[in-house]
Coordinates of C-alpha atoms and ligand atoms in Angstrom, one line a residue:
X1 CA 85.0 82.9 100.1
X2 CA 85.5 81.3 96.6
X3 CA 88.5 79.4 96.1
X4 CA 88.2 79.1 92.4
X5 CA 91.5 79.8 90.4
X6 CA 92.5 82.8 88.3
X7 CA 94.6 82.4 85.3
X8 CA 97.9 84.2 84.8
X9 CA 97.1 87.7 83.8
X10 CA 96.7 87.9 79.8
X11 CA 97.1 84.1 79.2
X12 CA 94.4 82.1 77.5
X13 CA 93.0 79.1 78.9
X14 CA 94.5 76.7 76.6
X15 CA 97.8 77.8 76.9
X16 CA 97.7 77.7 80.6
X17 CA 96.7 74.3 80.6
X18 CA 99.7 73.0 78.5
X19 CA 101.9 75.2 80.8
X20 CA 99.7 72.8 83.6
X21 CA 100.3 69.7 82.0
X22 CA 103.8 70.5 81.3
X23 CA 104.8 71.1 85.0
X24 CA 102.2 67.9 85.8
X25 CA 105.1 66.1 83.7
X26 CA 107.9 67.2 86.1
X27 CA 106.1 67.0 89.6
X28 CA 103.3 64.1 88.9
X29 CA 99.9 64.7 89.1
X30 CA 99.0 64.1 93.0
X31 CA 101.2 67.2 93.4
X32 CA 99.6 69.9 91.3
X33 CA 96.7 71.2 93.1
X34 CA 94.0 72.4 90.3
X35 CA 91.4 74.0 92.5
X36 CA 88.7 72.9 94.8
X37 CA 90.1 71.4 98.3
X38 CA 93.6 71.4 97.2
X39 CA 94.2 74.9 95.9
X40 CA 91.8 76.6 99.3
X41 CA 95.1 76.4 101.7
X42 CA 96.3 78.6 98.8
X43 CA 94.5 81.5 99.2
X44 CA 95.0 84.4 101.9
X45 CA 93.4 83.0 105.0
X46 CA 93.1 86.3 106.5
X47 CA 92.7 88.3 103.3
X48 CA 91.3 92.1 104.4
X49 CA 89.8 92.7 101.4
X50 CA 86.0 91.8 100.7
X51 CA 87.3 89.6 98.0
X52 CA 90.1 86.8 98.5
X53 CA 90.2 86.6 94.7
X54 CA 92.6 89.8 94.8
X55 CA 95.1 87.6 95.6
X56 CA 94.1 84.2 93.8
X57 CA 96.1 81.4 92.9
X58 CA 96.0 79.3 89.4
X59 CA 97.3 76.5 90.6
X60 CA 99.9 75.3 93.2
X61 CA 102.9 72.9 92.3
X62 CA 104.6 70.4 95.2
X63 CA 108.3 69.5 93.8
X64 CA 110.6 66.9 95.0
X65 CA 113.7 68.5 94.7
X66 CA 116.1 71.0 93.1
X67 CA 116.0 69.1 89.6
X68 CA 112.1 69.6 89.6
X69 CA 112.3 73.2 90.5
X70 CA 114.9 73.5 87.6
X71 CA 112.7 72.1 85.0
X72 CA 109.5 73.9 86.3
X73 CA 111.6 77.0 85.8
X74 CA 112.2 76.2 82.0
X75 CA 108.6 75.7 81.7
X76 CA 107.7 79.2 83.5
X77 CA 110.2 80.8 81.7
X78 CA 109.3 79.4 78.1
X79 CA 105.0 79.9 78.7
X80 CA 105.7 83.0 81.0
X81 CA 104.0 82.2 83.8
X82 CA 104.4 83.7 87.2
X83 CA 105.3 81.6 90.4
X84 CA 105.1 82.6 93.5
X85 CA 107.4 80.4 96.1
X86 CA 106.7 79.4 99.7
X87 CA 108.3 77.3 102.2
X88 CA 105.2 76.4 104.3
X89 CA 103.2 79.2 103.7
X90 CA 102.0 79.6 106.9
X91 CA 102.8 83.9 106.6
X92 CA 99.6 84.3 107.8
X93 CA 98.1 88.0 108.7
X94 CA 100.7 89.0 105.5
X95 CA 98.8 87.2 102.8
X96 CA 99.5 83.1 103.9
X97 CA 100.5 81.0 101.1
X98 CA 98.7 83.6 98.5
X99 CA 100.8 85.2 95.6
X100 CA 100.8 89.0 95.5
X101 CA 99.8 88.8 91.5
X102 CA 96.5 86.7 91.0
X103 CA 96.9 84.1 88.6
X104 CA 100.4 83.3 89.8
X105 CA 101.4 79.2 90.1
X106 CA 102.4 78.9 93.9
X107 CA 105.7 76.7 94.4
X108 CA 105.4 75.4 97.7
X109 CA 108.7 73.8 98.6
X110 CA 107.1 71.6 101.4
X111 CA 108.4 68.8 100.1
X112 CA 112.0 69.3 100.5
X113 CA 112.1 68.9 104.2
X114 CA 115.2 67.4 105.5
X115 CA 117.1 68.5 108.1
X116 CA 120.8 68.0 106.5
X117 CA 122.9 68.8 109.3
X118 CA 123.0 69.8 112.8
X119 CA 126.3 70.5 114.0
X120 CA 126.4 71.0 118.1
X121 CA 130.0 72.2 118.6
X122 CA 129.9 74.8 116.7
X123 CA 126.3 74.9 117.0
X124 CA 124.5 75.3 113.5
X125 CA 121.5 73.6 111.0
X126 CA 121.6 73.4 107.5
X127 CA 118.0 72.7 106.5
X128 CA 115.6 72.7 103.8
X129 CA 112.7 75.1 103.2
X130 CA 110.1 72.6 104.4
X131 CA 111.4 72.4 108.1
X132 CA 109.2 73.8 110.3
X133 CA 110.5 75.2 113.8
X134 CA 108.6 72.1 115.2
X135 CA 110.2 70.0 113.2
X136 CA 114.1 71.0 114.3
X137 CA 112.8 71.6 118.0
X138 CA 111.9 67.8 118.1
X139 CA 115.0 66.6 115.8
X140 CA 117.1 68.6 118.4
X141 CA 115.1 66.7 121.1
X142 CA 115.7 63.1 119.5
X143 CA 118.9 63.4 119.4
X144 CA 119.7 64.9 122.5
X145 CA 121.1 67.6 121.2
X146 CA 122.3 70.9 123.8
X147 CA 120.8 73.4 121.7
X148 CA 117.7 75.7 121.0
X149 CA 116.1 77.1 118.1
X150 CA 114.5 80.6 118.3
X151 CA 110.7 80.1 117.2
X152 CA 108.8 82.9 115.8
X153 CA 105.0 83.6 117.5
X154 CA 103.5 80.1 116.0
X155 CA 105.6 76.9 115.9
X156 CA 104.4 75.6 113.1
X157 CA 106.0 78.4 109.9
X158 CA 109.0 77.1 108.1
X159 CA 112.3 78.0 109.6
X160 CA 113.9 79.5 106.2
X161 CA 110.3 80.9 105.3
X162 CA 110.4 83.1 108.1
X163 CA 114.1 84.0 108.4
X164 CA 114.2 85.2 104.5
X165 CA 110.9 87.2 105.9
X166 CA 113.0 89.2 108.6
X167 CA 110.7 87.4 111.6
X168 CA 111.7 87.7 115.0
X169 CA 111.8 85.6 118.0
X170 CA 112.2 85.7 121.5
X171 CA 115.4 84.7 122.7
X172 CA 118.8 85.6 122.1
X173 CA 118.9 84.8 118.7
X174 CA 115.9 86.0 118.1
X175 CA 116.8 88.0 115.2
X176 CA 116.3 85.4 112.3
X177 CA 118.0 87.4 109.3
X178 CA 121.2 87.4 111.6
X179 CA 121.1 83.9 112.5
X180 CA 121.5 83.0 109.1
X181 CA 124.6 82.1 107.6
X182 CA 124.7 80.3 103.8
X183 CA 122.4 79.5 101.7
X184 CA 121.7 77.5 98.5
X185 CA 119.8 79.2 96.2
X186 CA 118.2 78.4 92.6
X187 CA 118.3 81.3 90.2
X188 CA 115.5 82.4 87.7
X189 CA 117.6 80.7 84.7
X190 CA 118.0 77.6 87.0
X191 CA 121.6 78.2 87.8
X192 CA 122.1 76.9 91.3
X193 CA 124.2 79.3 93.8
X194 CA 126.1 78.6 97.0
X195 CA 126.5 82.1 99.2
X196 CA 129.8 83.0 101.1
X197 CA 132.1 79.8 101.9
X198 CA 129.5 77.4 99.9
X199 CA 130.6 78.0 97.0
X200 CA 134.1 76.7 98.0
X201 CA 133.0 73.1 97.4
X202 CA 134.5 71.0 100.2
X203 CA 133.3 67.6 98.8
X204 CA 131.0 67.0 102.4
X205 CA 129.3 69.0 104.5
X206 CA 131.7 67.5 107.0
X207 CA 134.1 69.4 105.9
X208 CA 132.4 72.9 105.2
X209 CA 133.2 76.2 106.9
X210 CA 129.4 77.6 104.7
X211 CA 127.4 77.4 107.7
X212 CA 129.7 79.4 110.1
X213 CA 131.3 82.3 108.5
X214 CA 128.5 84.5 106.0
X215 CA 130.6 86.9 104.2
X216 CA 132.9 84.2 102.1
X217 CA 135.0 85.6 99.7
X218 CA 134.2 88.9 97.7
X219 CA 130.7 90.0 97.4
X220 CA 128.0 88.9 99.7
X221 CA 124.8 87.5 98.7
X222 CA 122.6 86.6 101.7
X223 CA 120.8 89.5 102.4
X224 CA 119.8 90.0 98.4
X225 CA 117.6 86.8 98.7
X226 CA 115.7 88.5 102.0
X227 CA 112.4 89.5 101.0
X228 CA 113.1 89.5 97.7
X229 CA 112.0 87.9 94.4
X230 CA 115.5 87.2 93.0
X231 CA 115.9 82.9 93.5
X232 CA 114.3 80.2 95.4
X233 CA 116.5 79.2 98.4
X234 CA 116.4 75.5 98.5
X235 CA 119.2 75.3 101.5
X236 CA 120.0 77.8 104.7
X237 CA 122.5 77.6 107.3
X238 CA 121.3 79.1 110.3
X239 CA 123.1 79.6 113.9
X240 CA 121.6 77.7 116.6
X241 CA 122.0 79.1 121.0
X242 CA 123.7 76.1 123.0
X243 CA 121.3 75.3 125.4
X244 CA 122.4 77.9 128.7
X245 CA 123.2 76.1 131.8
X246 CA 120.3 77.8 133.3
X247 CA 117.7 81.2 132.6
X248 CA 115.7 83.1 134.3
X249 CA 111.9 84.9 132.7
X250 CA 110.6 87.4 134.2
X251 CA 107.5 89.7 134.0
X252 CA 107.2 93.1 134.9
X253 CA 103.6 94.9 134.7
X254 CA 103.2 98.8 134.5
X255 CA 100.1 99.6 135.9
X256 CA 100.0 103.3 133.9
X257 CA 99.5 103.7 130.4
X258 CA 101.9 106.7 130.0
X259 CA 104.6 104.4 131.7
X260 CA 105.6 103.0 128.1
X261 CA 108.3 105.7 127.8
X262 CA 110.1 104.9 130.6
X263 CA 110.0 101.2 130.3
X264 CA 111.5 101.8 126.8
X265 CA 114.2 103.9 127.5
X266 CA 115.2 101.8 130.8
X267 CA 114.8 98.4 128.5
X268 CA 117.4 99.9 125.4
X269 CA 120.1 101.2 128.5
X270 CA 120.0 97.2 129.8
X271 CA 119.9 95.9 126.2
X272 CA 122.4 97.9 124.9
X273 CA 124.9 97.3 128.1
X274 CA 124.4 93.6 127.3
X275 CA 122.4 92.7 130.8
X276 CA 119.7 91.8 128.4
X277 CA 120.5 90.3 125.6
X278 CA 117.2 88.9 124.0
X279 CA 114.3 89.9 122.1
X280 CA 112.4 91.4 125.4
X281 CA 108.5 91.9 124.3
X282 CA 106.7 94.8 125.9
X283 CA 102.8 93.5 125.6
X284 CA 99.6 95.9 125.8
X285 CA 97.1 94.5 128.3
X286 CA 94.6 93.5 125.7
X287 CA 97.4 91.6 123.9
X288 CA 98.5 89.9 127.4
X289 CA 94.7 89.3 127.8
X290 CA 93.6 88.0 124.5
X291 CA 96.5 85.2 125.5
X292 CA 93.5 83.9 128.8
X293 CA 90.3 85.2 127.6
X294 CA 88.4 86.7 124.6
X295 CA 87.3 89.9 125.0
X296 CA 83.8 89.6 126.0
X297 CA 84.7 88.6 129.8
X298 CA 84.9 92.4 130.2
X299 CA 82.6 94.1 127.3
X300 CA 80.5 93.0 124.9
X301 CA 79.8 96.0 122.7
X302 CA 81.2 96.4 119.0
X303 CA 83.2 99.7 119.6
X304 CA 86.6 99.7 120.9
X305 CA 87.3 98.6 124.2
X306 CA 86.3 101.4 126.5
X307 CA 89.0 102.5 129.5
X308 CA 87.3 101.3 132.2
X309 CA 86.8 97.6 131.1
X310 CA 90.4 97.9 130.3
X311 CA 91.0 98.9 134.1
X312 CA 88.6 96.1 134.9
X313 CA 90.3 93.5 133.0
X314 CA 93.3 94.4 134.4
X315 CA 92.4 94.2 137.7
X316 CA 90.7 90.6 137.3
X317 CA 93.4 89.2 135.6
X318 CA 96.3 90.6 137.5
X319 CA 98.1 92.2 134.5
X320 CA 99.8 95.1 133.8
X321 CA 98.6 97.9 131.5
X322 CA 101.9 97.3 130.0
X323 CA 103.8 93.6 130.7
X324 CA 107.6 93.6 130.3
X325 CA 108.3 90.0 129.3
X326 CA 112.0 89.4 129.4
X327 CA 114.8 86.5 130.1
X328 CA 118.2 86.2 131.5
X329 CA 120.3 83.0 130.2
X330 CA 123.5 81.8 131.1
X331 CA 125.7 80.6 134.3
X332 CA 123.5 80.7 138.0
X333 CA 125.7 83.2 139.6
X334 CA 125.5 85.6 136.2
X335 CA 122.3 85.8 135.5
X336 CA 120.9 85.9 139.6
X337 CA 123.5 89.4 139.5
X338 CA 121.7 90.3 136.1
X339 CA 118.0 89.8 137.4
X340 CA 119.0 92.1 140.1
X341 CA 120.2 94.8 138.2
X342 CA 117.2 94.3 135.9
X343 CA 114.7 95.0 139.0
X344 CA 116.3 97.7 140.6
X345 CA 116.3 99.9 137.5
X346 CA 112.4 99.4 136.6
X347 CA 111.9 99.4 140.6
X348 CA 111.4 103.5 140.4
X349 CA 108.4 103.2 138.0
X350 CA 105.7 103.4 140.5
X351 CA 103.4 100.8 141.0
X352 CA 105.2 98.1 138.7
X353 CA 105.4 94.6 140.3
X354 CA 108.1 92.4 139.2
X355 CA 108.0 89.0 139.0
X356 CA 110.6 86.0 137.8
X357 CA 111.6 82.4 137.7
X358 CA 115.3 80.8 137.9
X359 CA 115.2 77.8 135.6
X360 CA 117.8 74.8 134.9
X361 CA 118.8 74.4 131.9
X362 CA 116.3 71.0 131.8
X363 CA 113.9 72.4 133.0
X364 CA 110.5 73.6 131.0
X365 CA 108.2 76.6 131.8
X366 CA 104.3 76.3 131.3
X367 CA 102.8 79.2 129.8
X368 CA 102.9 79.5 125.8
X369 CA 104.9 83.0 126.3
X370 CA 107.9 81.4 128.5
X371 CA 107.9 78.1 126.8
X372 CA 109.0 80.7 123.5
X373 CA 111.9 82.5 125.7
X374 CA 113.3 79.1 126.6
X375 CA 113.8 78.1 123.1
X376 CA 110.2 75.6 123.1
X377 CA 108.3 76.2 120.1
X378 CA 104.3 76.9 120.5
X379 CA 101.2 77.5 118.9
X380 CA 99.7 79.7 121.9
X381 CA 99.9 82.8 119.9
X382 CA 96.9 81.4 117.9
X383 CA 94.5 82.1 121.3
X384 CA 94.1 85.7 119.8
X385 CA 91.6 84.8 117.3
X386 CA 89.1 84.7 119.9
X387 CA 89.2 87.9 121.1
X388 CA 86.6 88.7 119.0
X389 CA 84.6 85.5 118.8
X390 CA 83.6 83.8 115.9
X391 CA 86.2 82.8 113.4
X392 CA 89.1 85.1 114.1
X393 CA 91.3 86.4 111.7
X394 CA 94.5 89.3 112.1
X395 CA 96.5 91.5 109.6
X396 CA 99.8 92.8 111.0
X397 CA 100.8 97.0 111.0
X398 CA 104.6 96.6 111.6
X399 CA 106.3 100.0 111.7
X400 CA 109.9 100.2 113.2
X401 CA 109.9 102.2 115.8
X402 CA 113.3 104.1 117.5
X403 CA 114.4 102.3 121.2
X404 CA 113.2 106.0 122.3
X405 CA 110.8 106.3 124.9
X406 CA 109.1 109.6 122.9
X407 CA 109.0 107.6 119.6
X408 CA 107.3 105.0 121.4
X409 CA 105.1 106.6 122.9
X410 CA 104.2 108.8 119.8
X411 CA 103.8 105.7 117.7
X412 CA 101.2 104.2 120.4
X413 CA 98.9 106.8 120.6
X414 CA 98.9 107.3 117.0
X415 CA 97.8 103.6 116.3
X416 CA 95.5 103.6 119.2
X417 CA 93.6 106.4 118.4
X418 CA 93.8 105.5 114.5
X419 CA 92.5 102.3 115.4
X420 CA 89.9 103.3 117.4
X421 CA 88.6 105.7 114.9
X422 CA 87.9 102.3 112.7
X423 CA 86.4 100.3 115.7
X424 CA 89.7 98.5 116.5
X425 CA 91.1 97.7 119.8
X426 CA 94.8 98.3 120.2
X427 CA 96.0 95.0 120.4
X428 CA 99.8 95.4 120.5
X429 CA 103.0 95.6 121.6
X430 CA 107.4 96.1 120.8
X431 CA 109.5 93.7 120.8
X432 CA 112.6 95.3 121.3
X433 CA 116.1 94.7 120.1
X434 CA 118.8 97.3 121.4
X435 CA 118.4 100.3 119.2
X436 CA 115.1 99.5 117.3
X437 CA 111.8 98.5 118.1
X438 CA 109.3 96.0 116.2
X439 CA 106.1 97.4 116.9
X440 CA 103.5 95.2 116.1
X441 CA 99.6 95.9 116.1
X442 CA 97.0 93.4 115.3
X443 CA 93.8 94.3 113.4
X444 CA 91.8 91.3 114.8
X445 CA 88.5 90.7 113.1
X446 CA 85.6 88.1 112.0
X447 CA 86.9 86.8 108.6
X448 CA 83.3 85.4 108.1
X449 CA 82.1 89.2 107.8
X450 CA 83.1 91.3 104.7
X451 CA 82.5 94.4 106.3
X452 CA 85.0 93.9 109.5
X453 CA 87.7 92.5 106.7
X454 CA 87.9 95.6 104.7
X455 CA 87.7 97.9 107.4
X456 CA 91.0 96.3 109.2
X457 CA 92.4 96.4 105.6
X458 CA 91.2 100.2 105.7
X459 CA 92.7 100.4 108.8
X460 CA 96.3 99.4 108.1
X461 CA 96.3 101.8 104.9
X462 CA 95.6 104.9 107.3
X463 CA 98.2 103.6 110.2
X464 CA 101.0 103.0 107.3
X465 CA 100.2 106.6 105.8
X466 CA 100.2 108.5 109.5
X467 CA 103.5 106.4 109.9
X468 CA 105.1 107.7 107.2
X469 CA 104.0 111.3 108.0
X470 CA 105.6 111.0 111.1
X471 CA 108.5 109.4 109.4
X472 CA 108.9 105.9 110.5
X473 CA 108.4 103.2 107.8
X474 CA 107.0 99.4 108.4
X475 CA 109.5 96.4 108.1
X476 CA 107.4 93.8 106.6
X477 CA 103.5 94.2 105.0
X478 CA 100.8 92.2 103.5
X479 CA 100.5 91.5 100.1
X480 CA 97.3 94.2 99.5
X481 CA 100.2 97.2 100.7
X482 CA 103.4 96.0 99.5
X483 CA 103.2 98.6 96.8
X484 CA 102.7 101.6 99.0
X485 CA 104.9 100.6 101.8
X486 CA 107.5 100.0 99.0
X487 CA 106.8 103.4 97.7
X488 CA 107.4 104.9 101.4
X489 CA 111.4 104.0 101.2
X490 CA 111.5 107.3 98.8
X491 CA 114.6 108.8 99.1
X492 CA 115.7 110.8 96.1
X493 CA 112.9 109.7 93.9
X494 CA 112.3 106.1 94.6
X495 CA 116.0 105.2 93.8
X496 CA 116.0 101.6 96.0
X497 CA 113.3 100.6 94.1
X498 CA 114.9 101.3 91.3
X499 CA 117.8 99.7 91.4
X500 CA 115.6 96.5 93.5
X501 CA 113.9 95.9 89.9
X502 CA 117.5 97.0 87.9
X503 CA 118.8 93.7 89.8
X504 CA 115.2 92.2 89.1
X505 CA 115.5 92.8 85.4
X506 CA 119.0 91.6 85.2
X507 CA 118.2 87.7 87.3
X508 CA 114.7 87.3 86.3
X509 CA 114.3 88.5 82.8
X510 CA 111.0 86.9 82.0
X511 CA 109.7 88.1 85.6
X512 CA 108.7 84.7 86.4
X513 CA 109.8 84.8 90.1
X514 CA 107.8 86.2 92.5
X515 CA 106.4 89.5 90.7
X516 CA 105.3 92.5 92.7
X517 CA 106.5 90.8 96.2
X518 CA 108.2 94.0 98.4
X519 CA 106.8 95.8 95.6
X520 CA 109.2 95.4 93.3
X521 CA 108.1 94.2 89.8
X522 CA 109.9 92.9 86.8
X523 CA 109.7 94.7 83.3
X524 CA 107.3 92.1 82.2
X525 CA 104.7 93.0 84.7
X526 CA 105.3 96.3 86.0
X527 CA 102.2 97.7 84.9
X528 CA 100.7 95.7 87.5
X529 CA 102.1 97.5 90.6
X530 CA 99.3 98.9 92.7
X531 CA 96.8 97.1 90.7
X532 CA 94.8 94.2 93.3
Ligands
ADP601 P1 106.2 80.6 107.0 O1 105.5 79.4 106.7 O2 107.5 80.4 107.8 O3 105.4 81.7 107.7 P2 106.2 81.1 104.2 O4 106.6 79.8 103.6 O5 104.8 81.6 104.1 O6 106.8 81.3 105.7 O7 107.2 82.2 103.5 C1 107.0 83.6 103.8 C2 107.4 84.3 102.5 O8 108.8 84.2 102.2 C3 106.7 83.7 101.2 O9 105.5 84.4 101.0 C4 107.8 84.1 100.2 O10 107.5 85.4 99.7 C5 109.1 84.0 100.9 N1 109.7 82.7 100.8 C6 109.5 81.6 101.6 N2 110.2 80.6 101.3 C7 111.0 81.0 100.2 C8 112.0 80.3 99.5 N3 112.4 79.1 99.8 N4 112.6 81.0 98.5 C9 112.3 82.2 98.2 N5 111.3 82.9 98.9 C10 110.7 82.3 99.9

């Protein structure tokens, strides 16, 4: 893959290099990355295209600090050249670090890393964009601190990266956009914002209500800067779980494919009478298997995975066809009454097995799946690259599916046999929250070989447009589908998008933040939407 850069669209040579040299004032020269070895962890790491280049950088900038970001705005805004912020940029199977328009500058807020607060009576972090979940895990660890954070699948992404994304986790506050609560951000024009009670400037942090109550006083901002391109957030507040006295995980595996219906519909009725109150993830076998093994234990042909390895797979690893992964947290006597009800309404599905662990609060699980549900953040989820062998790579179909047992069912067979169509195993699973679903299906394939790339890039075009013919739309996509899946929300003509890049127009009149990400493109580039 060449890791060359791309200049802005339409801007010569020279005057890209005194934009360079202008933002190589403000940040200092060991912290623009020109090309070469610096610029590759730039590019889309997983890019399911033949070409990477689709999605090139021109350069990456690493500022200091809110005054640097200021003054690299005046310079984008003056020469017109795109950026493209990240936190950590570690969105990988949507795109990584990579800008949606080639030729963007990235603005990778690494840097500002601090941890500015942690508050454990009233149980909240204000941090900065380069915090990793890692990062506040072991802070809360060092200081001894009774509470959790909520990681995402891998450890290692930035905790306001992946909130502003909508990503999920795994235990009770495992739905990141809600978490949040206040936020710093710095406009296109470089004004600096504080959301909800923020912007009633207490003098210390000390003294500040920002990070518990969202809303503030008249309108509320938070959600505008979700997914969006409308400001850099340089601060978030984000609520953090007291540490539960003690918590139970438990596994329960299906042996029968058409059992996902039922576990569905039982799941929501628990969820949504509050016996469960966390993120409970219903896994696929191969999913639960690509977490031991890669795939070629059980077969080593090229096609998908044929039924009766499946069987045999399941059978040698002890897994379910389906894997109910769930937890229970709170006082001993609660959650023992909770795990019962929890097994006596799956114990009707026939031949389900149900298995669980009581835990102290002090105590730790083993496995990378547990260690997630008790608030322990991990890099396990990476063990799917193997399934195929060689050097494995994923891209992410996310469709939002109804807590319905038919819905789920109708959105599984539809990807499996979608999937399958293009070679593809269905590695999946929901993660389900009360009323909605995140179903999530991995196109894994060898990102050494062009061919396999495009085809899982293929692939997630066809599952997006079935989707949408069966009328269910994705919550999150990678950078190659951002236009079409933004195109999908189509009520009345497009109107959402229209008034997205109405509010564009009016904070980012240059279009220098961020164009085309979600699809939504500022006047000065809209003729690039749909254009890779
Ligand atoms: P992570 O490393 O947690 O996976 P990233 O840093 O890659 O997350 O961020 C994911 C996406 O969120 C980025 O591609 C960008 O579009 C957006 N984003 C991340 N951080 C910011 C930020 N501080 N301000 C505005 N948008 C951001």
């Amino acid at each position: 893959m060449s890791t060359d850069p791309v200049l802005p669209p339409g801007m010569s040579a020279a005057r890209f290099a005194r934009a360079l040299a202008a933002f190589e004032a403000i940040v200092g020269a060991p912290n623009v990355c020109r090309g070469g070895a610096a610029l590759a962890p730039y590019f889309d790491p997983f890019a399911p295209v033949a070409d990477a280049r689709a999605f090139a950088p021109s350069a990456a900038l690493l500022p200091a600090g809110i005054d640097e970001i200021r003054a690299i705005l005046r310079v984008a805004n003056a020469a017109r050249v795109p950026l493209w912020t990240v936190s950590t940029g570690r969105n990988f199977a949507y795109g990584g670090a990579a800008p949606r328009l080639a030729g963007s500058v990235v603005l990778d807020l690494q840097r500002l890393n601090r941890i500015l607060a942690v508050d454990e009576n009233l149980a909240w972090a204000l941090v900065e964009p380069g915090v990793s979940y890692f990062d506040l895990y072991a802070y809360l660890r060092e200081h001894g601190l009774k509470l959790w954070v909520d990681p995402p699948a891998a450890g290692w992404g930035s905790v306001i990266g992946n909130t502003l994304e909508r990503g999920f986790g795994y235990t009770a506050y495992g739905d990141h956009a809600a978490a949040q609560c206040g936020m710093e951000v710095v406009l296109a024009n470089g004004e600096v914002v504080r959301t909800g009670m923020g912007a009633l400037d207490a003098g210390t942090l000390a003294l500040s209500s920002w990070p518990l109550y969202r809303a503030g006083y008249g309108p509320s901002f938070d959600a505008l800067f979700t997914q969006s391109n409308y400001g850099i957030v340089t601060k978030m507040g984000l609520w953090l779980m007291p540490a539960p006295p003690a918590y139970v995980i438990g596994e329960i595996q299906f042996a029968h494919e058409d059992d996902l219906g039922v576990i569905v519909d039982t799941l929501r009725t628990l969820q949504l009478r509050g016996t469960i109150v966390q993120h409970a993830v219903i896994e696929g076998a191969i999913r639960r298997a690509a977490g031991i093994d890669p795939r070629t234990r059980w077969y080593a042909g090229d096609a998908p995975m044929p039924e009766a390895a499946i069987a045999a797979m399941q059978r040698d690893l002890g897994i379910g066809r389906w894997n109910l992964h769930y937890a229970l947290y709170g006082e001993p006597a609660v959650i023992d009454a909770q795990q019962r009800i929890v097994e006596r309404a799956f114990a009707p599905v026939a031949d389900s097995r149900a298995m669980a662990k009581r835990y102290t609060g002090n105590e730790e699980p083993q496995g990378g799946g547990d260690r997630n549900m008790a608030g322990i953040p991990t890099m396990s989820a990476f063990r799917m690259l193997d399934w195929r062998g060689g050097e494995g790579a994923h891209v992410d179909f996310s469709p939002l599916c109804p807590a319905d047992g038919r819905d789920a069912w109708r959105q599984y067979s539809l990807v499996k046999a979608r999937a399958a169509e293009y070679g593809f195993d269905y590695y999946g699973g929901f993660t389900a929250a009360g009323r909605a679903l995140h179903h999530v299906f991995a196109a894994i394939f060898v990102r050494t070989d062009a061919r396999q790339a495009t085809r899982a890039g293929d692939l997630l075009r066809a599952l997006m447009s079935d989707a949408r013919a069966a009328g269910y739309g994705v919550y999150r996509s990678h950078l190659l589908y951002m236009d079409y899946a933004a195109a999908q929300y189509d009520f009345n003509d497009g109107a959402l998008l229209r008034l997205a890049q109405t509010v564009k127009d009016a904070l980012d009149p240059q279009g220098v933040l961020a164009p085309g990400k979600q699809g939504v493109w500022p006047a000065a580039w809209r003729d690039r939407r749909g254009y890779t």
